[in-house]
Amino acid sequence: MDVLIVGAGSMGTWFGDAIDARVSFADVDGDAAAAAAERVDGSVADLEGGRTYDVVCLAVPMAHVTGAIAEQADRAERAIVDVSGVMEPALEAMERHAPDLERVSLHPLFAPERAPGSIAVVRDRSGPATDDLLASLAARGNELLETTAADHDEAMETVQAATHAAVLSFALAAESVPDGFETPIYEELRRLARQVTAGTPRVYADIQATFDGADAVADAAADIAAADSEELEALYREAAANWHGGSDADERDADDGETDRDESGGDAA
């Protein structure tokens, strides 16, 4: 099977390496296409027109996936897929521009260097070509998570947009502290802040532009900042109910290294 991968970044390179097929890369950056082809023993293809392929995979930023599908769909003979990370717009564009082809949207829920991992999969119009590709991904140790485009995109509002907004907000608001003052929660947030800020800014900007979620984080932070003691306790209980099935957080001892106040007003040991 011949596969054209449009987009020779880290995700496109990962996909080319993870499938069992003859792979060609096309990219606006010719050097990137050549590097990706060399890494997976593939070849370089013309970005604008040229030969057709059994499968065309769009591995472009989510902000550009619908345009790329419109431009590249006629180069696919059997199937068109994407790994952009947003599913409803991508699949709508596939159906519009490739109504007779197999259509699958994939979202690897990990950075390429952390592969294998879970891959969200929507089989909008499956068939033998896409079944073979998915079997290749599963054979490499990836877990295929079958879903719908609507469920995926709604989940990404929390899993990506809200999560990234919370971590980036901490990274912007936090100040340096003397060595030895770290708590386990702070240590974990510091680790996450370093991990997120080591990434590609455009990727995080695209996620915020595509999915809602940041506003909810901002609203929650504003509520916390404006709350008095009783209101903050109520917000704490609401948060605990979201994550602990309604158990009363005040009845549990802290196990995260933070300090609780005892009844005398002193710090618990």
mmCIF file of C-alpha atoms in Angstrom:
data_model
loop_
_atom_site.group_PDB
_atom_site.id
_atom_site.type_symbol
_atom_site.label_atom_id
_atom_site.label_comp_id
_atom_site.label_asym_id
_atom_site.label_seq_id
_atom_site.Cartn_x
_atom_site.Cartn_y
_atom_site.Cartn_z
ATOM 1 C CA MET A 1 0.000 0.000 0.000
ATOM 2 C CA ASP A 2 1.266 3.468 -0.954
ATOM 3 C CA VAL A 3 0.612 6.236 1.584
ATOM 4 C CA LEU A 4 1.152 9.954 1.095
ATOM 5 C CA ILE A 5 1.637 11.841 4.356
ATOM 6 C CA VAL A 6 1.026 15.561 4.003
ATOM 7 C CA GLY A 7 2.950 17.166 6.840
ATOM 8 C CA ALA A 8 6.443 16.054 7.821
ATOM 9 C CA GLY A 9 6.483 17.189 11.423
ATOM 10 C CA SER A 10 6.829 14.924 14.431
ATOM 11 C CA MET A 11 3.331 13.466 14.163
ATOM 12 C CA GLY A 12 3.545 12.815 10.434
ATOM 13 C CA THR A 13 6.941 11.176 10.915
ATOM 14 C CA TRP A 14 5.549 9.035 13.741
ATOM 15 C CA PHE A 15 2.662 7.888 11.549
ATOM 16 C CA GLY A 16 4.971 7.004 8.678
ATOM 17 C CA ASP A 17 7.134 4.933 10.998
ATOM 18 C CA ALA A 18 4.183 3.233 12.712
ATOM 19 C CA ILE A 19 2.382 1.836 9.652
ATOM 20 C CA ASP A 20 3.289 -1.020 7.351
ATOM 21 C CA ALA A 21 3.282 0.740 3.975
ATOM 22 C CA ARG A 22 5.381 2.502 1.359
ATOM 23 C CA VAL A 23 5.434 6.082 2.611
ATOM 24 C CA SER A 24 6.005 9.408 0.890
ATOM 25 C CA PHE A 25 6.104 12.822 2.558
ATOM 26 C CA ALA A 26 4.970 16.174 1.201
ATOM 27 C CA ASP A 27 5.503 19.396 3.124
ATOM 28 C CA VAL A 28 5.836 23.123 2.527
ATOM 29 C CA ASP A 29 9.300 22.665 4.033
ATOM 30 C CA GLY A 30 11.180 20.464 1.593
ATOM 31 C CA ASP A 31 14.000 19.853 4.055
ATOM 32 C CA ALA A 32 11.505 18.572 6.625
ATOM 33 C CA ALA A 33 9.995 16.211 4.063
ATOM 34 C CA ALA A 34 13.433 14.903 3.171
ATOM 35 C CA ALA A 35 14.364 14.398 6.823
ATOM 36 C CA ALA A 36 11.143 12.520 7.551
ATOM 37 C CA ALA A 37 11.589 10.343 4.474
ATOM 38 C CA GLU A 38 15.135 9.476 5.472
ATOM 39 C CA ARG A 39 14.076 8.596 9.003
ATOM 40 C CA VAL A 40 11.420 6.066 7.928
ATOM 41 C CA ASP A 41 13.057 4.909 4.688
ATOM 42 C CA GLY A 42 10.417 6.671 2.602
ATOM 43 C CA SER A 43 10.458 9.152 -0.250
ATOM 44 C CA VAL A 44 9.629 12.792 -0.917
ATOM 45 C CA ALA A 45 6.529 13.780 -2.884
ATOM 46 C CA ASP A 46 5.406 16.967 -4.594
ATOM 47 C CA LEU A 47 3.060 18.959 -2.354
ATOM 48 C CA GLU A 48 1.050 20.356 -5.239
ATOM 49 C CA GLY A 49 -0.444 17.668 -7.413
ATOM 50 C CA GLY A 50 1.393 14.796 -8.992
ATOM 51 C CA ARG A 51 0.720 11.074 -8.627
ATOM 52 C CA THR A 52 -2.073 9.524 -6.616
ATOM 53 C CA TYR A 53 -1.770 7.137 -3.653
ATOM 54 C CA ASP A 54 -3.819 4.412 -2.042
ATOM 55 C CA VAL A 55 -4.122 6.517 1.111
ATOM 56 C CA VAL A 56 -3.571 10.180 1.883
ATOM 57 C CA CYS A 57 -2.935 11.115 5.515
ATOM 58 C CA LEU A 58 -3.152 14.727 6.642
ATOM 59 C CA ALA A 59 -0.665 15.384 9.448
ATOM 60 C CA VAL A 60 -0.981 19.165 9.508
ATOM 61 C CA PRO A 61 -1.865 21.595 12.320
ATOM 62 C CA MET A 62 -5.532 21.389 13.253
ATOM 63 C CA ALA A 63 -6.111 24.963 12.115
ATOM 64 C CA HIS A 64 -5.189 23.937 8.556
ATOM 65 C CA VAL A 65 -6.595 20.423 8.279
ATOM 66 C CA THR A 66 -9.834 21.277 6.456
ATOM 67 C CA GLY A 67 -7.966 23.275 3.818
ATOM 68 C CA ALA A 68 -5.390 20.525 3.388
ATOM 69 C CA ILE A 69 -8.135 17.932 2.914
ATOM 70 C CA ALA A 70 -9.739 20.067 0.215
ATOM 71 C CA GLU A 71 -6.404 20.424 -1.562
ATOM 72 C CA GLN A 72 -5.203 16.817 -1.270
ATOM 73 C CA ALA A 73 -8.347 14.623 -1.352
ATOM 74 C CA ASP A 74 -8.188 14.022 -5.092
ATOM 75 C CA ARG A 75 -4.776 12.359 -4.676
ATOM 76 C CA ALA A 76 -6.328 9.518 -2.625
ATOM 77 C CA GLU A 77 -7.558 6.424 -4.460
ATOM 78 C CA ARG A 78 -8.874 4.324 -1.574
ATOM 79 C CA ALA A 79 -8.826 6.220 1.711
ATOM 80 C CA ILE A 80 -8.173 9.521 3.417
ATOM 81 C CA VAL A 81 -7.206 9.854 7.076
ATOM 82 C CA ASP A 82 -5.909 12.536 9.406
ATOM 83 C CA VAL A 83 -3.946 12.819 12.647
ATOM 84 C CA SER A 84 -4.593 16.522 13.242
ATOM 85 C CA GLY A 85 -6.275 16.229 16.651
ATOM 86 C CA VAL A 86 -9.682 17.730 15.827
ATOM 87 C CA MET A 87 -12.254 15.324 14.405
ATOM 88 C CA GLU A 88 -15.609 16.883 13.540
ATOM 89 C CA PRO A 89 -14.278 19.522 11.087
ATOM 90 C CA ALA A 90 -11.815 17.049 9.578
ATOM 91 C CA LEU A 91 -14.419 14.343 8.959
ATOM 92 C CA GLU A 92 -16.908 16.844 7.570
ATOM 93 C CA ALA A 93 -14.266 18.008 5.083
ATOM 94 C CA MET A 94 -13.410 14.400 4.178
ATOM 95 C CA GLU A 95 -17.049 13.577 3.487
ATOM 96 C CA ARG A 96 -17.402 16.713 1.377
ATOM 97 C CA HIS A 97 -14.271 16.198 -0.716
ATOM 98 C CA ALA A 98 -13.923 12.387 -0.689
ATOM 99 C CA PRO A 99 -17.465 10.998 -0.352
ATOM 100 C CA ASP A 100 -16.657 7.660 -1.995
ATOM 101 C CA LEU A 101 -13.449 6.906 -0.087
ATOM 102 C CA GLU A 102 -12.750 5.265 3.245
ATOM 103 C CA ARG A 103 -12.498 7.962 5.916
ATOM 104 C CA VAL A 104 -10.909 7.691 9.350
ATOM 105 C CA SER A 105 -9.791 10.322 11.848
ATOM 106 C CA LEU A 106 -7.057 9.473 14.352
ATOM 107 C CA HIS A 107 -5.776 11.340 17.385
ATOM 108 C CA PRO A 108 -2.711 9.886 19.100
ATOM 109 C CA LEU A 109 -3.167 10.887 22.740
ATOM 110 C CA PHE A 110 0.574 11.168 23.335
ATOM 111 C CA ALA A 111 3.634 12.950 22.062
ATOM 112 C CA PRO A 112 5.400 10.928 19.341
ATOM 113 C CA GLU A 113 8.446 10.346 21.536
ATOM 114 C CA ARG A 114 6.190 8.629 24.088
ATOM 115 C CA ALA A 115 4.751 6.088 21.640
ATOM 116 C CA PRO A 116 3.114 3.655 21.779
ATOM 117 C CA GLY A 117 -0.035 4.806 23.541
ATOM 118 C CA SER A 118 -3.768 5.317 23.179
ATOM 119 C CA ILE A 119 -5.111 6.497 19.829
ATOM 120 C CA ALA A 120 -8.644 7.881 19.538
ATOM 121 C CA VAL A 121 -10.232 6.471 16.367
ATOM 122 C CA VAL A 122 -13.363 7.447 14.440
ATOM 123 C CA ARG A 123 -14.177 5.166 11.503
ATOM 124 C CA ASP A 124 -16.472 7.399 9.495
ATOM 125 C CA ARG A 125 -16.363 5.051 6.480
ATOM 126 C CA SER A 126 -14.132 2.079 7.111
ATOM 127 C CA GLY A 127 -12.802 -0.516 4.688
ATOM 128 C CA PRO A 128 -9.840 -2.770 3.955
ATOM 129 C CA ALA A 129 -7.257 0.000 3.479
ATOM 130 C CA THR A 130 -7.989 1.771 6.756
ATOM 131 C CA ASP A 131 -8.437 -1.565 8.537
ATOM 132 C CA ASP A 132 -4.892 -2.498 7.485
ATOM 133 C CA LEU A 133 -3.529 0.823 8.741
ATOM 134 C CA LEU A 134 -5.257 0.442 12.092
ATOM 135 C CA ALA A 135 -4.010 -3.134 12.396
ATOM 136 C CA SER A 136 -0.465 -1.845 11.844
ATOM 137 C CA LEU A 137 -0.884 0.712 14.607
ATOM 138 C CA ALA A 138 -2.268 -1.917 16.994
ATOM 139 C CA ALA A 139 0.582 -4.290 16.149
ATOM 140 C CA ARG A 140 3.025 -1.592 17.268
ATOM 141 C CA GLY A 141 1.527 -1.699 20.759
ATOM 142 C CA ASN A 142 -0.942 1.171 20.439
ATOM 143 C CA GLU A 143 -4.399 0.910 22.020
ATOM 144 C CA LEU A 144 -7.167 1.936 19.627
ATOM 145 C CA LEU A 145 -9.908 3.858 21.433
ATOM 146 C CA GLU A 146 -13.044 3.765 19.281
ATOM 147 C CA THR A 147 -15.164 6.894 19.722
ATOM 148 C CA THR A 148 -17.296 9.434 17.898
ATOM 149 C CA ALA A 149 -16.126 12.758 16.548
ATOM 150 C CA ALA A 150 -18.502 14.680 18.823
ATOM 151 C CA ASP A 151 -17.440 12.778 21.958
ATOM 152 C CA HIS A 152 -13.766 13.235 21.111
ATOM 153 C CA ASP A 153 -13.955 16.948 20.463
ATOM 154 C CA GLU A 154 -16.039 17.539 23.594
ATOM 155 C CA ALA A 155 -13.521 15.572 25.683
ATOM 156 C CA MET A 156 -10.642 17.641 24.304
ATOM 157 C CA GLU A 157 -12.205 20.766 25.828
ATOM 158 C CA THR A 158 -11.215 19.317 29.205
ATOM 159 C CA VAL A 159 -8.350 16.976 28.347
ATOM 160 C CA GLN A 160 -6.436 19.567 26.345
ATOM 161 C CA ALA A 161 -7.830 23.114 26.409
ATOM 162 C CA ALA A 162 -8.749 23.357 30.100
ATOM 163 C CA THR A 163 -5.764 21.294 31.256
ATOM 164 C CA HIS A 164 -3.246 23.309 29.279
ATOM 165 C CA ALA A 165 -4.836 26.590 30.371
ATOM 166 C CA ALA A 166 -4.564 25.566 34.027
ATOM 167 C CA VAL A 167 -0.921 24.499 33.731
ATOM 168 C CA LEU A 168 0.110 27.538 31.691
ATOM 169 C CA SER A 169 -1.684 29.830 34.153
ATOM 170 C CA PHE A 170 0.310 28.304 36.998
ATOM 171 C CA ALA A 171 3.510 28.637 34.955
ATOM 172 C CA LEU A 172 2.801 32.334 34.432
ATOM 173 C CA ALA A 173 1.648 33.086 37.983
ATOM 174 C CA ALA A 174 4.196 31.072 39.978
ATOM 175 C CA GLU A 175 7.245 32.738 41.463
ATOM 176 C CA SER A 176 10.485 31.060 42.414
ATOM 177 C CA VAL A 177 10.698 29.702 45.944
ATOM 178 C CA PRO A 178 13.748 28.873 48.079
ATOM 179 C CA ASP A 179 14.986 25.317 47.967
ATOM 180 C CA GLY A 180 13.335 23.146 50.569
ATOM 181 C CA PHE A 181 9.940 24.851 50.490
ATOM 182 C CA GLU A 182 8.512 22.529 47.859
ATOM 183 C CA THR A 183 5.445 20.400 48.600
ATOM 184 C CA PRO A 184 4.432 17.327 46.576
ATOM 185 C CA ILE A 185 1.624 19.230 44.845
ATOM 186 C CA TYR A 186 3.931 22.107 43.947
ATOM 187 C CA GLU A 187 6.570 19.668 42.713
ATOM 188 C CA GLU A 188 4.025 17.993 40.427
ATOM 189 C CA LEU A 189 2.759 21.285 39.045
ATOM 190 C CA ARG A 190 6.331 22.462 38.503
ATOM 191 C CA ARG A 191 7.046 19.259 36.580
ATOM 192 C CA LEU A 192 3.957 19.758 34.427
ATOM 193 C CA ALA A 193 4.803 23.408 33.813
ATOM 194 C CA ARG A 194 8.277 22.452 32.619
ATOM 195 C CA GLN A 195 6.865 19.711 30.405
ATOM 196 C CA VAL A 196 4.253 21.938 28.783
ATOM 197 C CA THR A 197 6.570 24.904 28.259
ATOM 198 C CA ALA A 198 9.130 22.665 26.564
ATOM 199 C CA GLY A 199 6.664 22.069 23.718
ATOM 200 C CA THR A 200 5.781 24.019 20.572
ATOM 201 C CA PRO A 201 3.835 27.236 21.287
ATOM 202 C CA ARG A 202 1.862 27.011 18.025
ATOM 203 C CA VAL A 203 0.452 23.614 18.996
ATOM 204 C CA TYR A 204 -0.912 24.973 22.271
ATOM 205 C CA ALA A 205 -2.241 28.086 20.537
ATOM 206 C CA ASP A 206 -4.058 25.931 17.969
ATOM 207 C CA ILE A 207 -5.655 23.870 20.737
ATOM 208 C CA GLN A 208 -6.920 26.974 22.535
ATOM 209 C CA ALA A 209 -8.265 28.393 19.271
ATOM 210 C CA THR A 210 -10.037 25.134 18.408
ATOM 211 C CA PHE A 211 -11.517 23.927 21.698
ATOM 212 C CA ASP A 212 -13.372 25.735 24.471
ATOM 213 C CA GLY A 213 -12.203 25.142 28.031
ATOM 214 C CA ALA A 214 -9.883 27.987 29.021
ATOM 215 C CA ASP A 215 -12.780 30.290 29.936
ATOM 216 C CA ALA A 216 -14.070 27.767 32.459
ATOM 217 C CA VAL A 217 -10.638 27.646 34.102
ATOM 218 C CA ALA A 218 -10.473 31.443 34.208
ATOM 219 C CA ASP A 219 -13.966 31.643 35.724
ATOM 220 C CA ALA A 220 -13.086 29.065 38.384
ATOM 221 C CA ALA A 221 -9.870 30.909 39.272
ATOM 222 C CA ALA A 222 -11.796 34.179 39.551
ATOM 223 C CA ASP A 223 -14.346 32.538 41.848
ATOM 224 C CA ILE A 224 -11.550 31.229 44.079
ATOM 225 C CA ALA A 225 -9.780 34.588 44.177
ATOM 226 C CA ALA A 226 -13.000 36.412 45.138
ATOM 227 C CA ALA A 227 -14.275 33.854 47.668
ATOM 228 C CA ASP A 228 -14.374 34.431 51.396
ATOM 229 C CA SER A 229 -13.551 31.584 53.776
ATOM 230 C CA GLU A 230 -16.998 29.988 53.729
ATOM 231 C CA GLU A 231 -17.338 30.354 49.969
ATOM 232 C CA LEU A 232 -13.930 28.798 49.443
ATOM 233 C CA GLU A 233 -14.885 25.827 51.604
ATOM 234 C CA ALA A 234 -17.995 25.384 49.463
ATOM 235 C CA LEU A 235 -15.930 25.551 46.271
ATOM 236 C CA TYR A 236 -13.507 23.015 47.754
ATOM 237 C CA ARG A 237 -16.404 20.647 48.525
ATOM 238 C CA GLU A 238 -17.778 21.111 45.002
ATOM 239 C CA ALA A 239 -14.374 20.249 43.519
ATOM 240 C CA ALA A 240 -14.041 17.240 45.829
ATOM 241 C CA ALA A 241 -17.471 15.995 44.808
ATOM 242 C CA ASN A 242 -16.418 16.172 41.149
ATOM 243 C CA TRP A 243 -13.401 13.936 41.774
ATOM 244 C CA HIS A 244 -14.369 11.753 44.726
ATOM 245 C CA GLY A 245 -17.950 10.804 44.056
ATOM 246 C CA GLY A 246 -19.440 13.246 46.517
ATOM 247 C CA SER A 247 -17.369 12.289 49.590
ATOM 248 C CA ASP A 248 -16.777 15.076 52.077
ATOM 249 C CA ALA A 249 -13.186 16.222 51.703
ATOM 250 C CA ASP A 250 -13.193 17.567 55.265
ATOM 251 C CA GLU A 251 -13.498 14.010 56.594
ATOM 252 C CA ARG A 252 -10.256 12.904 54.975
ATOM 253 C CA ASP A 253 -6.731 13.519 56.137
ATOM 254 C CA ALA A 254 -4.513 15.184 53.558
ATOM 255 C CA ASP A 255 -2.111 12.705 52.000
ATOM 256 C CA ASP A 256 -0.374 15.058 49.579
ATOM 257 C CA GLY A 257 2.196 16.597 51.915
ATOM 258 C CA GLU A 258 0.218 19.818 52.370
ATOM 259 C CA THR A 259 -0.631 20.947 55.934
ATOM 260 C CA ASP A 260 -4.125 20.954 57.471
ATOM 261 C CA ARG A 261 -5.173 23.155 60.380
ATOM 262 C CA ASP A 262 -6.115 21.343 63.590
ATOM 263 C CA GLU A 263 -8.981 22.489 65.819
ATOM 264 C CA SER A 264 -6.678 24.645 67.971
ATOM 265 C CA GLY A 265 -5.670 26.698 64.941
ATOM 266 C CA GLY A 266 -2.124 25.392 64.779
ATOM 267 C CA ASP A 267 -0.567 23.571 61.816
ATOM 268 C CA ALA A 268 -1.093 19.836 61.920
ATOM 269 C CA ALA A 269 2.158 17.954 62.133
#
